[in-house]
Tab-separated table of C-alpha atoms in Angstrom:
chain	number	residue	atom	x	y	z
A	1	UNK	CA	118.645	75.336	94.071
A	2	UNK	CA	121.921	76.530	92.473
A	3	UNK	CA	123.197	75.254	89.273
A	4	UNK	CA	125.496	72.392	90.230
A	5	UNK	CA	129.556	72.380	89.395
A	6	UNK	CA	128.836	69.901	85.968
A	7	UNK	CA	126.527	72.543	84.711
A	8	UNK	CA	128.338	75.512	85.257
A	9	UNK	CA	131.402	73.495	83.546
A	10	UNK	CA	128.826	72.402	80.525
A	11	UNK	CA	127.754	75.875	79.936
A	12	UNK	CA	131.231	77.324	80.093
A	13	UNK	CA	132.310	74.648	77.589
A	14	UNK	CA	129.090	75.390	75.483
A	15	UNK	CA	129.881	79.036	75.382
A	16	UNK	CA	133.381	78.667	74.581
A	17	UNK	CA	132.371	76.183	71.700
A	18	UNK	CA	129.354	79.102	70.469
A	19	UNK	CA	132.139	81.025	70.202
A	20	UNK	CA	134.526	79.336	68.271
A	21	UNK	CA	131.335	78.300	65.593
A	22	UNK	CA	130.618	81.889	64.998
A	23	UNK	CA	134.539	82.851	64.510
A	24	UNK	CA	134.708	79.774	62.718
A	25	UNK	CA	131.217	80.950	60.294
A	26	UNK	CA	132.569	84.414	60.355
A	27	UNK	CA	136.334	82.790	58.411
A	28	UNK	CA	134.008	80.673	56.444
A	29	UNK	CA	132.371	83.684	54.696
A	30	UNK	CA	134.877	85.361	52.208
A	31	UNK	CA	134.193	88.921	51.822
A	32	UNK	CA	131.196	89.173	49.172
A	33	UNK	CA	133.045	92.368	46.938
A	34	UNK	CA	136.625	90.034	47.448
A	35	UNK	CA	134.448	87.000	46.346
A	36	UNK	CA	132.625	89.064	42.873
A	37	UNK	CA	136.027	90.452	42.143
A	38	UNK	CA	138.014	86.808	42.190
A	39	UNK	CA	135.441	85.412	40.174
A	40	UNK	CA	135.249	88.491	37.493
A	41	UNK	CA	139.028	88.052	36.980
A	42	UNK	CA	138.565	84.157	36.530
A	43	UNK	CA	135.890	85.029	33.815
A	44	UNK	CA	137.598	87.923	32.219
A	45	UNK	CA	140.910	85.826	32.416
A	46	UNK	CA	138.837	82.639	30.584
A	47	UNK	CA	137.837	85.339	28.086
A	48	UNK	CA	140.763	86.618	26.677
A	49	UNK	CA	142.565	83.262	26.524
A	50	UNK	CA	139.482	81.464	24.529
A	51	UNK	CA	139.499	84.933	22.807
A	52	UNK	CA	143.353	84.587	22.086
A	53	UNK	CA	143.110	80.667	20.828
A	54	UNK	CA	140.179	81.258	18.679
A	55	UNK	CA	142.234	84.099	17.010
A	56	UNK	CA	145.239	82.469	17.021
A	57	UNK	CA	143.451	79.327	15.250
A	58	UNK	CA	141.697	80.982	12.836
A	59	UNK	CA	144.832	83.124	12.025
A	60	UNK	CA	146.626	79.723	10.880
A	61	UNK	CA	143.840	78.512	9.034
A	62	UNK	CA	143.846	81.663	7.151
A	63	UNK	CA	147.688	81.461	6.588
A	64	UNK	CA	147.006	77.663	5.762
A	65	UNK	CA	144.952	78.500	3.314
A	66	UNK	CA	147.329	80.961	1.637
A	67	UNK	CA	149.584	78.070	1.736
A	68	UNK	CA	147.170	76.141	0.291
A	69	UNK	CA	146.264	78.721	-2.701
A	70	UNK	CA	150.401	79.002	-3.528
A	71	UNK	CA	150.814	74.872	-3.744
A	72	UNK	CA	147.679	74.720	-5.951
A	73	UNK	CA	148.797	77.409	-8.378
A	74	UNK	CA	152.824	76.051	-8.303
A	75	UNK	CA	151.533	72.688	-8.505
A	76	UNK	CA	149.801	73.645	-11.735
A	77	UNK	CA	152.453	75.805	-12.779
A	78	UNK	CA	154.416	72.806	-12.997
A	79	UNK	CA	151.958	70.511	-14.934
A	80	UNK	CA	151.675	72.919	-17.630
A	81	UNK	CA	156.013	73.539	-17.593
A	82	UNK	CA	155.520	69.638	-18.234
A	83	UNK	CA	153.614	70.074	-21.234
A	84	UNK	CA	155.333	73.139	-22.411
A	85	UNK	CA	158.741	71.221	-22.098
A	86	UNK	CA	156.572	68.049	-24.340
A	87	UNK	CA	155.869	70.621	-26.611
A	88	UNK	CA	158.921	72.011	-27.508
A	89	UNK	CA	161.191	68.941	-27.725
A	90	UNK	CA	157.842	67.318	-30.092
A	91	UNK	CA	158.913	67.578	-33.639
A	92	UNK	CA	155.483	68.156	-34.155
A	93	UNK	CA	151.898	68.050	-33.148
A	94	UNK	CA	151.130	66.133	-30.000
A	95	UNK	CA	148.920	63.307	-30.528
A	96	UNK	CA	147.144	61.047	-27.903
A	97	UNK	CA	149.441	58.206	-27.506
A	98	UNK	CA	152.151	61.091	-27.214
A	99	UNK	CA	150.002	63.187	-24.398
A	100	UNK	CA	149.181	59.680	-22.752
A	101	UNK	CA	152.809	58.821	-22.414
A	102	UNK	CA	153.271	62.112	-21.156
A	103	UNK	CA	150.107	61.599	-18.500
A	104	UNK	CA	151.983	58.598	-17.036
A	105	UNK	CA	154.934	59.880	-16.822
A	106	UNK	CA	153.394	63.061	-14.443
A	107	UNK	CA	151.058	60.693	-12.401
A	108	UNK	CA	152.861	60.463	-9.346
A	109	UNK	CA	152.648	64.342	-9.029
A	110	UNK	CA	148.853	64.358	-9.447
A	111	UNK	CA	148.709	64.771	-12.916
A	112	UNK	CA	144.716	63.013	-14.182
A	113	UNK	CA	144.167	64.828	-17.408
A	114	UNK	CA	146.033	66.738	-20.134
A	115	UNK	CA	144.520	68.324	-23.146
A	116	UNK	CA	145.453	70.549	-26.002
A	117	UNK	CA	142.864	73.012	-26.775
A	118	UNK	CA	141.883	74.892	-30.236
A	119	UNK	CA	141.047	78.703	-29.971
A	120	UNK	CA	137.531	77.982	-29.823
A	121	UNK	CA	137.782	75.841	-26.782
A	122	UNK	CA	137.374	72.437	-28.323
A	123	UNK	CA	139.783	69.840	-27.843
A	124	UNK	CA	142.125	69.053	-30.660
A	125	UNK	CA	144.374	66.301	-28.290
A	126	UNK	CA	144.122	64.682	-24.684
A	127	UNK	CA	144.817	61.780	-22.133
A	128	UNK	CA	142.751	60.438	-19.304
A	129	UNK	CA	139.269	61.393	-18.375
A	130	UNK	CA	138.332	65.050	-17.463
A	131	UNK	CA	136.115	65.816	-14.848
A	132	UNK	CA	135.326	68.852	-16.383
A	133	UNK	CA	132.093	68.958	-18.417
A	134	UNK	CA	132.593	70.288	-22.249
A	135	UNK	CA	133.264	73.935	-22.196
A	136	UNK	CA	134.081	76.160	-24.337
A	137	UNK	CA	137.462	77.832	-22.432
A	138	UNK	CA	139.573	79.546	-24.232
A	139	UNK	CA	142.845	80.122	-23.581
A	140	UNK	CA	143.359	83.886	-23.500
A	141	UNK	CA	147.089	84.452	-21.816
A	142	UNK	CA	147.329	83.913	-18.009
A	143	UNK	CA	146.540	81.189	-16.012
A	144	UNK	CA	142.696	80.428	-14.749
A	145	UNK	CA	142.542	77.956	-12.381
A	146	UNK	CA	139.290	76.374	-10.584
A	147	UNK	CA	138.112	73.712	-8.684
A	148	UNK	CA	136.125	70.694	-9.834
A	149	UNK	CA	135.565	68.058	-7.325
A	150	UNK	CA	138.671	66.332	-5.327
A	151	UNK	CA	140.781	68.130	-8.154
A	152	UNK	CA	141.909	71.286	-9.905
A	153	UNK	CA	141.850	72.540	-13.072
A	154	UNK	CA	144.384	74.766	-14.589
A	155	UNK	CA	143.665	76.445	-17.881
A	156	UNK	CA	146.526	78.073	-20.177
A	157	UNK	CA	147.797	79.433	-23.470
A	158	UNK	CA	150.405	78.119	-25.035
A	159	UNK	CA	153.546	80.251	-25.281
A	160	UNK	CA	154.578	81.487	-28.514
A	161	UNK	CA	157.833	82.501	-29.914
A	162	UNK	CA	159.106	86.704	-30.067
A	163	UNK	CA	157.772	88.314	-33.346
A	164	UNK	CA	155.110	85.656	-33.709
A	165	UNK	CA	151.888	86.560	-35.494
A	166	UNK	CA	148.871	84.650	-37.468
A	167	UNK	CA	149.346	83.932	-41.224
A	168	UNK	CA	145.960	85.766	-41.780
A	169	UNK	CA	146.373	87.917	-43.063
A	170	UNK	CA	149.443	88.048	-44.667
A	171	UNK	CA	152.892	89.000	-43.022
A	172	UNK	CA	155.659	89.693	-44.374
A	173	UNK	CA	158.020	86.144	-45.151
A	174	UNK	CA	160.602	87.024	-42.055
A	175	UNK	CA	158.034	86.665	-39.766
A	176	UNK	CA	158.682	83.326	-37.822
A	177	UNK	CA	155.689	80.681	-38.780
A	178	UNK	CA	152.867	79.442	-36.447
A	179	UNK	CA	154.102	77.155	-34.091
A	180	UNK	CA	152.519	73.337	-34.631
A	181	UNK	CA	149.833	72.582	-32.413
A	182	UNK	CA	146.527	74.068	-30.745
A	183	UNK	CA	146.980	76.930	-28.715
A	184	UNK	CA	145.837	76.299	-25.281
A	185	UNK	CA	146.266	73.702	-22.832
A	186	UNK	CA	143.937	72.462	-20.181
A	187	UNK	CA	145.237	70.039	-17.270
A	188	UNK	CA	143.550	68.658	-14.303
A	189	UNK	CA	145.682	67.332	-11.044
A	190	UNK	CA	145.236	66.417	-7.780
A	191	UNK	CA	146.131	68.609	-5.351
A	192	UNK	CA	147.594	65.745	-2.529
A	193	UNK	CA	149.299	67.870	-0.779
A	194	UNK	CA	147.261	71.210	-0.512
A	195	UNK	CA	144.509	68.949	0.654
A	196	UNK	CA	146.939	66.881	3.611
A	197	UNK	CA	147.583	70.442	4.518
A	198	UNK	CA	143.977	71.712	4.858
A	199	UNK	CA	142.873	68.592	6.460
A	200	UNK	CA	145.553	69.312	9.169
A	201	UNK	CA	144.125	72.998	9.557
A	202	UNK	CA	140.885	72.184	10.079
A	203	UNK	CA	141.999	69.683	12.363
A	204	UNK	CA	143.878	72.395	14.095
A	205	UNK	CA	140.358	74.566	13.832
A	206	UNK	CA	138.558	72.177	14.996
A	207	UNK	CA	141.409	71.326	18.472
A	208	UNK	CA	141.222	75.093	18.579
A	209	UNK	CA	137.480	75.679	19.228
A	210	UNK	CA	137.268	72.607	21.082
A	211	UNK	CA	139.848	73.321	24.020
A	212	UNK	CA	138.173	76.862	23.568
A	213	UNK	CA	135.007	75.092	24.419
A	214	UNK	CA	136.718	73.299	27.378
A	215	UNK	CA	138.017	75.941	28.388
A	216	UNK	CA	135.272	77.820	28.917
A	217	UNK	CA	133.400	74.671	30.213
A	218	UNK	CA	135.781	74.398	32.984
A	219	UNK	CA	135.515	78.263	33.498
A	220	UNK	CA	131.806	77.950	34.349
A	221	UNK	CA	132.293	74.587	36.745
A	222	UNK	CA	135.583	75.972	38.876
A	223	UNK	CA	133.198	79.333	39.213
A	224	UNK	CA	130.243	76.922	40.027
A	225	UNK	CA	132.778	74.580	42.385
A	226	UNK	CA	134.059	77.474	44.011
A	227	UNK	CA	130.669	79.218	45.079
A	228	UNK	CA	129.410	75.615	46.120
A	229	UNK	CA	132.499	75.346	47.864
A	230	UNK	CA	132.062	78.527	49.661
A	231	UNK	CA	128.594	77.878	50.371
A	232	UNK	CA	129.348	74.485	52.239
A	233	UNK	CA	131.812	75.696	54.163
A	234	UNK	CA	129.119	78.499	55.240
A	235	UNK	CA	126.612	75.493	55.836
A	236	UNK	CA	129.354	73.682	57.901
A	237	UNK	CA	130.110	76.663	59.817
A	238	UNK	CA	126.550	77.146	60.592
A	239	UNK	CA	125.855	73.791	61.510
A	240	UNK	CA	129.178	73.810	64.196
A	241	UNK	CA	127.403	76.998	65.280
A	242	UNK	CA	124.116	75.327	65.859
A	243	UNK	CA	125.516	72.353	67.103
A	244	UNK	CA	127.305	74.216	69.953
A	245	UNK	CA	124.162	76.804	70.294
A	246	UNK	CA	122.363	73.620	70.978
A	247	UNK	CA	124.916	72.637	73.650
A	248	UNK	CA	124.591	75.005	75.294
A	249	UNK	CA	120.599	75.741	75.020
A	250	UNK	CA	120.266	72.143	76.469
A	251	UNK	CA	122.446	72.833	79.311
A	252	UNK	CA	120.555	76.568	80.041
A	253	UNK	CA	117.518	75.173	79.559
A	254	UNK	CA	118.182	71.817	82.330
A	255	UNK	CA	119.966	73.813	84.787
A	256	UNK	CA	116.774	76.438	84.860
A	257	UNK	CA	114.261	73.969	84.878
A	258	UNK	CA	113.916	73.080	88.744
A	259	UNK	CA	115.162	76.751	89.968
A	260	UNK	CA	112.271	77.992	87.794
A	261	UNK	CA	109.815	75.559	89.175
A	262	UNK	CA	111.128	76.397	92.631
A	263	UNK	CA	110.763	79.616	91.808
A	264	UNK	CA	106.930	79.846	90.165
A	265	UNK	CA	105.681	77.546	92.216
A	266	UNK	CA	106.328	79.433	95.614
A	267	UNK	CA	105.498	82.709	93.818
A	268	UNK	CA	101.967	81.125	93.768
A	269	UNK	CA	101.657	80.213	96.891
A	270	UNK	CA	103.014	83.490	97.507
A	271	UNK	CA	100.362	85.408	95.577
A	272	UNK	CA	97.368	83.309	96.558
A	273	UNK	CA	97.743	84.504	100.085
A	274	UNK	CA	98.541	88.052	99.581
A	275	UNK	CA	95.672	90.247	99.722
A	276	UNK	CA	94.512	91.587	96.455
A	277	UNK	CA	96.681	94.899	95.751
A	278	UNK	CA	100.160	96.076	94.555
A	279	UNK	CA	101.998	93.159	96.155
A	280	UNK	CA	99.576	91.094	95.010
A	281	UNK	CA	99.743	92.313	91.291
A	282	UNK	CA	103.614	91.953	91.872
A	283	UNK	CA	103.906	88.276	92.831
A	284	UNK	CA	101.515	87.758	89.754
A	285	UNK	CA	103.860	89.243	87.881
A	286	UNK	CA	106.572	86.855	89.537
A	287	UNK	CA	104.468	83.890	88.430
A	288	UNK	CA	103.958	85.335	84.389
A	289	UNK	CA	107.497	85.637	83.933
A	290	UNK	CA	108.789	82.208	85.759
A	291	UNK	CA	106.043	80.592	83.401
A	292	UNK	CA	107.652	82.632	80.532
A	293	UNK	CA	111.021	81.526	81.537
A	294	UNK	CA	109.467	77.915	82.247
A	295	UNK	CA	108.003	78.113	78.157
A	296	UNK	CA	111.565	79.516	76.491
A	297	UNK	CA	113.552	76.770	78.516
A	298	UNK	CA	110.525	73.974	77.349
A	299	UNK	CA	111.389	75.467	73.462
A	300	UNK	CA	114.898	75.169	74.081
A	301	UNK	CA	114.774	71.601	74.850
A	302	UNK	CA	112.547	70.986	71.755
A	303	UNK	CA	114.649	72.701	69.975
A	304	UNK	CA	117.894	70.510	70.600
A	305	UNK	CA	116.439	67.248	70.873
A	306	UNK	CA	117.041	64.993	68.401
A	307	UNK	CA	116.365	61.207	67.517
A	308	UNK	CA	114.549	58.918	65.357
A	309	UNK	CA	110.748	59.686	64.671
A	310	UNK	CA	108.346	57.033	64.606
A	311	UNK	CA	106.103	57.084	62.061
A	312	UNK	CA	102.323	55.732	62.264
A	313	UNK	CA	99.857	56.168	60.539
A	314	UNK	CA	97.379	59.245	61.477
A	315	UNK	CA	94.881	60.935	60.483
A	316	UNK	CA	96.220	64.501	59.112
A	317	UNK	CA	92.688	65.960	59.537
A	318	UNK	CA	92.321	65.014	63.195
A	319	UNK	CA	95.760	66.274	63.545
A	320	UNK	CA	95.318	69.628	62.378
A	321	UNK	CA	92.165	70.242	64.379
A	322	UNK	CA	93.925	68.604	67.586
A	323	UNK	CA	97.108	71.050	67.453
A	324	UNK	CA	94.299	74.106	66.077
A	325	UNK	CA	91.917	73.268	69.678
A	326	UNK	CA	95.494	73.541	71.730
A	327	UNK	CA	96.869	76.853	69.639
A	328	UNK	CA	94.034	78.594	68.794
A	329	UNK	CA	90.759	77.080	69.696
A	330	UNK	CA	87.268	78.743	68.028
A	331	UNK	CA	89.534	80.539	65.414
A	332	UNK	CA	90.816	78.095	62.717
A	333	UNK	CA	88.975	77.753	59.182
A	334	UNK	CA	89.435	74.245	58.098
A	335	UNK	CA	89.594	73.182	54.709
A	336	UNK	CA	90.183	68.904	54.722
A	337	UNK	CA	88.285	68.220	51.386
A	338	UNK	CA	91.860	67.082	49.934
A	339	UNK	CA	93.119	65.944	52.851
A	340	UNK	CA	93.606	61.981	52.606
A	341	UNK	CA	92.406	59.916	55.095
A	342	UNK	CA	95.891	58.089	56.759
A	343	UNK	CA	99.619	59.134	56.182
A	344	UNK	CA	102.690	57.993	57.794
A	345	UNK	CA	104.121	60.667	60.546
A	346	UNK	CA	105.153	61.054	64.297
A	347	UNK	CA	101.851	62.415	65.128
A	348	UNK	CA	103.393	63.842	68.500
A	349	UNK	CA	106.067	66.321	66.556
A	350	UNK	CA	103.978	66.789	63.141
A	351	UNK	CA	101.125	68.102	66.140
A	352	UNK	CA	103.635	70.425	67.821
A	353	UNK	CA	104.973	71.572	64.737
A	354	UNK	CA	101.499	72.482	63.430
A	355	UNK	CA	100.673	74.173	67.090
A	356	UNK	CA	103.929	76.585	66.349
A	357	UNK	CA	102.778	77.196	63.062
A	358	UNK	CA	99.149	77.901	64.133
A	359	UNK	CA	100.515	79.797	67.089
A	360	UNK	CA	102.705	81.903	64.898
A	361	UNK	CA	99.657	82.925	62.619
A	362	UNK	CA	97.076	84.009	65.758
A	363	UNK	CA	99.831	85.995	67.013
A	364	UNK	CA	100.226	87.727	63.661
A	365	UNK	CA	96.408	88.118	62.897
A	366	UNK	CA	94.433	90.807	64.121
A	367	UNK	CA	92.486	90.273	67.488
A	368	UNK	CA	89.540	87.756	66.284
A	369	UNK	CA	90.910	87.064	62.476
A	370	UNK	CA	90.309	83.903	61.169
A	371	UNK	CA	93.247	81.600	60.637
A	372	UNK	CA	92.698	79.821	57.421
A	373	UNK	CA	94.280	75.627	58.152
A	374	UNK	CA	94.305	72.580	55.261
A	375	UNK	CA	95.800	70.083	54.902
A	376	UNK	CA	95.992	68.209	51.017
A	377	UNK	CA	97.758	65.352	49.174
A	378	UNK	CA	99.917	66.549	46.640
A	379	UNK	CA	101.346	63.073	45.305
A	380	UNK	CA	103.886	61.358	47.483
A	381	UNK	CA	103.811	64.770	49.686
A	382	UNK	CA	101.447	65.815	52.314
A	383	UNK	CA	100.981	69.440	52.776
A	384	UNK	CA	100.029	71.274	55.702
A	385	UNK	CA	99.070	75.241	54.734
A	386	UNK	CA	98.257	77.092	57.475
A	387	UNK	CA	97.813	80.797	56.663
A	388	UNK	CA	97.231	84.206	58.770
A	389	UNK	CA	95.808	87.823	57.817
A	390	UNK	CA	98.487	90.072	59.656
A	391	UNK	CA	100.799	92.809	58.531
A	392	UNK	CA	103.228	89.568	56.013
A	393	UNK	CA	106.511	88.914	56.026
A	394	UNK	CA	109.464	91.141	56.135
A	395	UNK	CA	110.862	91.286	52.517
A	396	UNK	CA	113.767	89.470	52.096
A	397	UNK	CA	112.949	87.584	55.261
A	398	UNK	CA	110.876	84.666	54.280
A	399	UNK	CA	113.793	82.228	55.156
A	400	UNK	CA	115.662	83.712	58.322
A	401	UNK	CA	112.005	83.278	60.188
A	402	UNK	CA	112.992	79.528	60.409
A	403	UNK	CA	116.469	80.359	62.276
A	404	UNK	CA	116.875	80.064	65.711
A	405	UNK	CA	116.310	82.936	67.978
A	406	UNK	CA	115.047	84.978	65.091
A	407	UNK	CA	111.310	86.780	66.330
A	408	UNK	CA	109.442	90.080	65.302
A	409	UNK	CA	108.069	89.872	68.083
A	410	UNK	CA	108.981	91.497	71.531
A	411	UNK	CA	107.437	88.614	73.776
A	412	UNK	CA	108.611	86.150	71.234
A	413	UNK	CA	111.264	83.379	72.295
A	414	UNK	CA	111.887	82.969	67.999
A	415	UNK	CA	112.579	79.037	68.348
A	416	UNK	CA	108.452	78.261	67.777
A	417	UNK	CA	109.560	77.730	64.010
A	418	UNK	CA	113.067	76.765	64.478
A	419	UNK	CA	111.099	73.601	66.070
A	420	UNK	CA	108.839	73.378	63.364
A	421	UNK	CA	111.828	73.219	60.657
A	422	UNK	CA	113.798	70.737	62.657
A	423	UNK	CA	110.328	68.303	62.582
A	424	UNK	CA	110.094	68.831	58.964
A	425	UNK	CA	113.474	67.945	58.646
A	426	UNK	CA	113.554	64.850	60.708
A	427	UNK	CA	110.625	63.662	58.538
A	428	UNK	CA	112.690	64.522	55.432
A	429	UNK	CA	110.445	67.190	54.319
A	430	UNK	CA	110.576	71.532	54.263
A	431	UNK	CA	108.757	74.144	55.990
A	432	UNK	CA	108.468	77.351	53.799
A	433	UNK	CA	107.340	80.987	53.638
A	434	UNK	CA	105.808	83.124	51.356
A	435	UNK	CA	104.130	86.024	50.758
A	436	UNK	CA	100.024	85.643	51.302
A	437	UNK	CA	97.983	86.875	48.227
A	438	UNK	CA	95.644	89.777	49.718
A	439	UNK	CA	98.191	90.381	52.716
A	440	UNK	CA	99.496	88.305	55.394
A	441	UNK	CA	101.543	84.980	55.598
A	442	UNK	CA	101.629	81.537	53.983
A	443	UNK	CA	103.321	78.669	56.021
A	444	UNK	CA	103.250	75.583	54.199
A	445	UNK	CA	104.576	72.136	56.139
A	446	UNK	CA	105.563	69.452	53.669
A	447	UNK	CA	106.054	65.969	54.501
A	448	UNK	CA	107.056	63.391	51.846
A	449	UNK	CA	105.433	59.598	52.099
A	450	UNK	CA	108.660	58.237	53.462
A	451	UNK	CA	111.816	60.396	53.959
């Protein structure tokens, strides 16, 4: 029977649409160097800008605090100016009430605490309260200053006139005489505005490092975006490609279906009355590849059909030996001790996934090797492990075994696990891979309590 016009129109449309998935996939994936390169300038990019505003913040907060050092020492400059100036206008000594006076009068610039020290460091004079402990300073020329607490104490001698030297011992009478009052002076101040500028710097540190930290924060997501990103639109692309692949599988596999029957079952007939000999071995071979045909057109269909599964609940031990007497009969090591007694599945896909997978594993074991089959609870998950002793997996390989079409195999149609995934899936479980400790393969078939 020939394929009718609708199916030769399907398939074309099917091809067509195969087509435009895999030119569609093959736009979807950005060349891999391309790809490492855009994202190495992104990253070196990130780099040197975070690199530039960290140095570029803590280059102000070093000139800040330059700033800062220069108001301290003019602001105490100017404090002690204030007492020189008191000094020389005094007629003589300074007293208390006189260096109090003074202490209000300098309050609004900071000004907490005046002194007038003797040359031992003891304190002949002073106003308001020191936060300084007693000390024996002494005022030696220069200026000291230091730090105590929210202020800043400034420490200096007291100027004296040209030509001025002590009365002991003796000079001669046209020396000028000591001037009145100790020698040294000790003030204390708050410095206001040094510290409203360092507050500001550190708040600019602090900005600094954080949009640094941003920065580099949003860096790491865009990279992390943009490989998702590419990754979907490889998913996408697959799936279109699938999609279509199925299409057109589903129209191959219908169209074939009677001409094949057709085709095997008069190649019987065909065979069971030739005599036994070379025509005879012929028209068998007829009938071993229509039922070959007959089995890849059956996987396509499984392959592409889709809808709800109805879950029961089963017994996963019956299961597994029901799918292991179909695949593989006299050749299956059970192991049920974990197994649980009910679980909720589609007992007609879970049992053809498990005959692919037990298939699969006699087909990759030696002639007469043991297949080695449990099932266990692991939680909410039931796991089917069904595991063979041939030659393992091709490295690198573990996951494309599961795509469609993909076999080791010459006599292979490679959809047997395709299948199995696509079950696994519709349960909302995995199928996986892996390497088999002591050589061969590990399938494992997950299915969650409730997907």
């Amino acid at each position: 029977m020939p394929p009718s016009d609708h199916g030769l129109a399907a398939l074309s449309r099917a091809r067509d649409g195969v087509r435009r998935g895999r030119n569609d996939m093959l736009h979807a994936m950005p060349d891999a160097p391309a790809n490492l390169r855009a994202r190495a300038v992104l990253v070196a990019t990130v780099l040197a800008t975070v690199a530039a505003l960290l140095a570029s913040s803590w280059s102000s907060w070093r000139g800040v605090r330059a700033a800062q050092d220069a108001l301290v020492t003019a602001q105490a400059e100017a404090a002690l100016r204030a007492v020189h100036e008191a000094l020389r206008l005094a007629p003589g000594p300074l007293e208390d009430a006189d260096l109090t006076s003074l202490l209000e009068s300098q309050r609004a610039s900071g000004l907490r605490y005046v002194a007038l020290l003797h040359d031992d460091g003891s304190v002949a004079s002073s106003a308001g309260e020191s936060l300084a402990p007693a000390t024996e300073e002494r005022a030696r020329g220069g200026l000291s200053i230091r730090r105590i607490g929210d202020r800043v104490r400034a420490l200096a001698a007291r100027p004296r006139p040209p030509g001025w030297a002590p009365r002991d011992p003796p000079f001669p009478d046209d020396r000028p005489p000591r001037p009145p009052g100790p020698p040294g002076i000790a003030v204390e101040f708050v410095p206001q505005l040094a510290s409203d500028l360092e507050s500001r710097a550190r708040l600019t540190l602090a900005l600094g490092a954080l949009s640094a930290a941003m920065l580099l924060a949003g860096a790491v997501l865009t990279t992390r975006l943009l490989r998702q990103s590419a990754q979907a639109q490889r998913e996408l692309a697959e799936q279109r490609r699938l999609a279509d692949l199925g299409g057109m599988s589903a129209v191959i596999a219908h169209e074939l279906r009677n001409p094949l029957a057709s085709l095997k079952g008069h190649a019987q007939l065909l065979a069971e009355k030739l005599p036994e000999g070379d025509a005879s071995r012929k028209a068998a071979r007829i009938v071993d590849e229509a039922r070959r045909l007959e089995l890849l057109a059956t996987s396509l269909l499984d392959f592409v059909r889709s809808g709800r599964i109805e879950r029961q609940a089963t017994d996963p031990g019956a299961l597994l030996r029901e799918a292991a007497g179909e695949a593989a009969e006299g050749r299956v090591a059970f192991d049920l001790s974990s197994c649980p007694a009910s679980w909720p599945l589609d007992a007609m896909r879970v049992r053809q996934a498990l005959t692919n997978l037990i298939v699969n594993a006699a087909q990759a074991s030696p002639d007469g090797a043991r297949v080695d089959a449990s099932a266990r609870a692991d939680g909410t998950r039931l796991v089917y492990a069904i595991a063979d002793r041939g030659p393992g997996l091709p490295a690198g390989k573990e996951d494309r075994v599961f795509e469609p079409f993909f076999t080791t195999r010459a006599s292979g149609t490679g959809l047997g696990l395709a299948v199995t995934r696509r079950i696994a899936e519709l349960h909302g479980g995995v199928v996986r891979a892996r390497a088999r400790p002591g050589g061969g393969a590990m399938f494992e078939l997950i299915l969650p309590r409730e997907g």
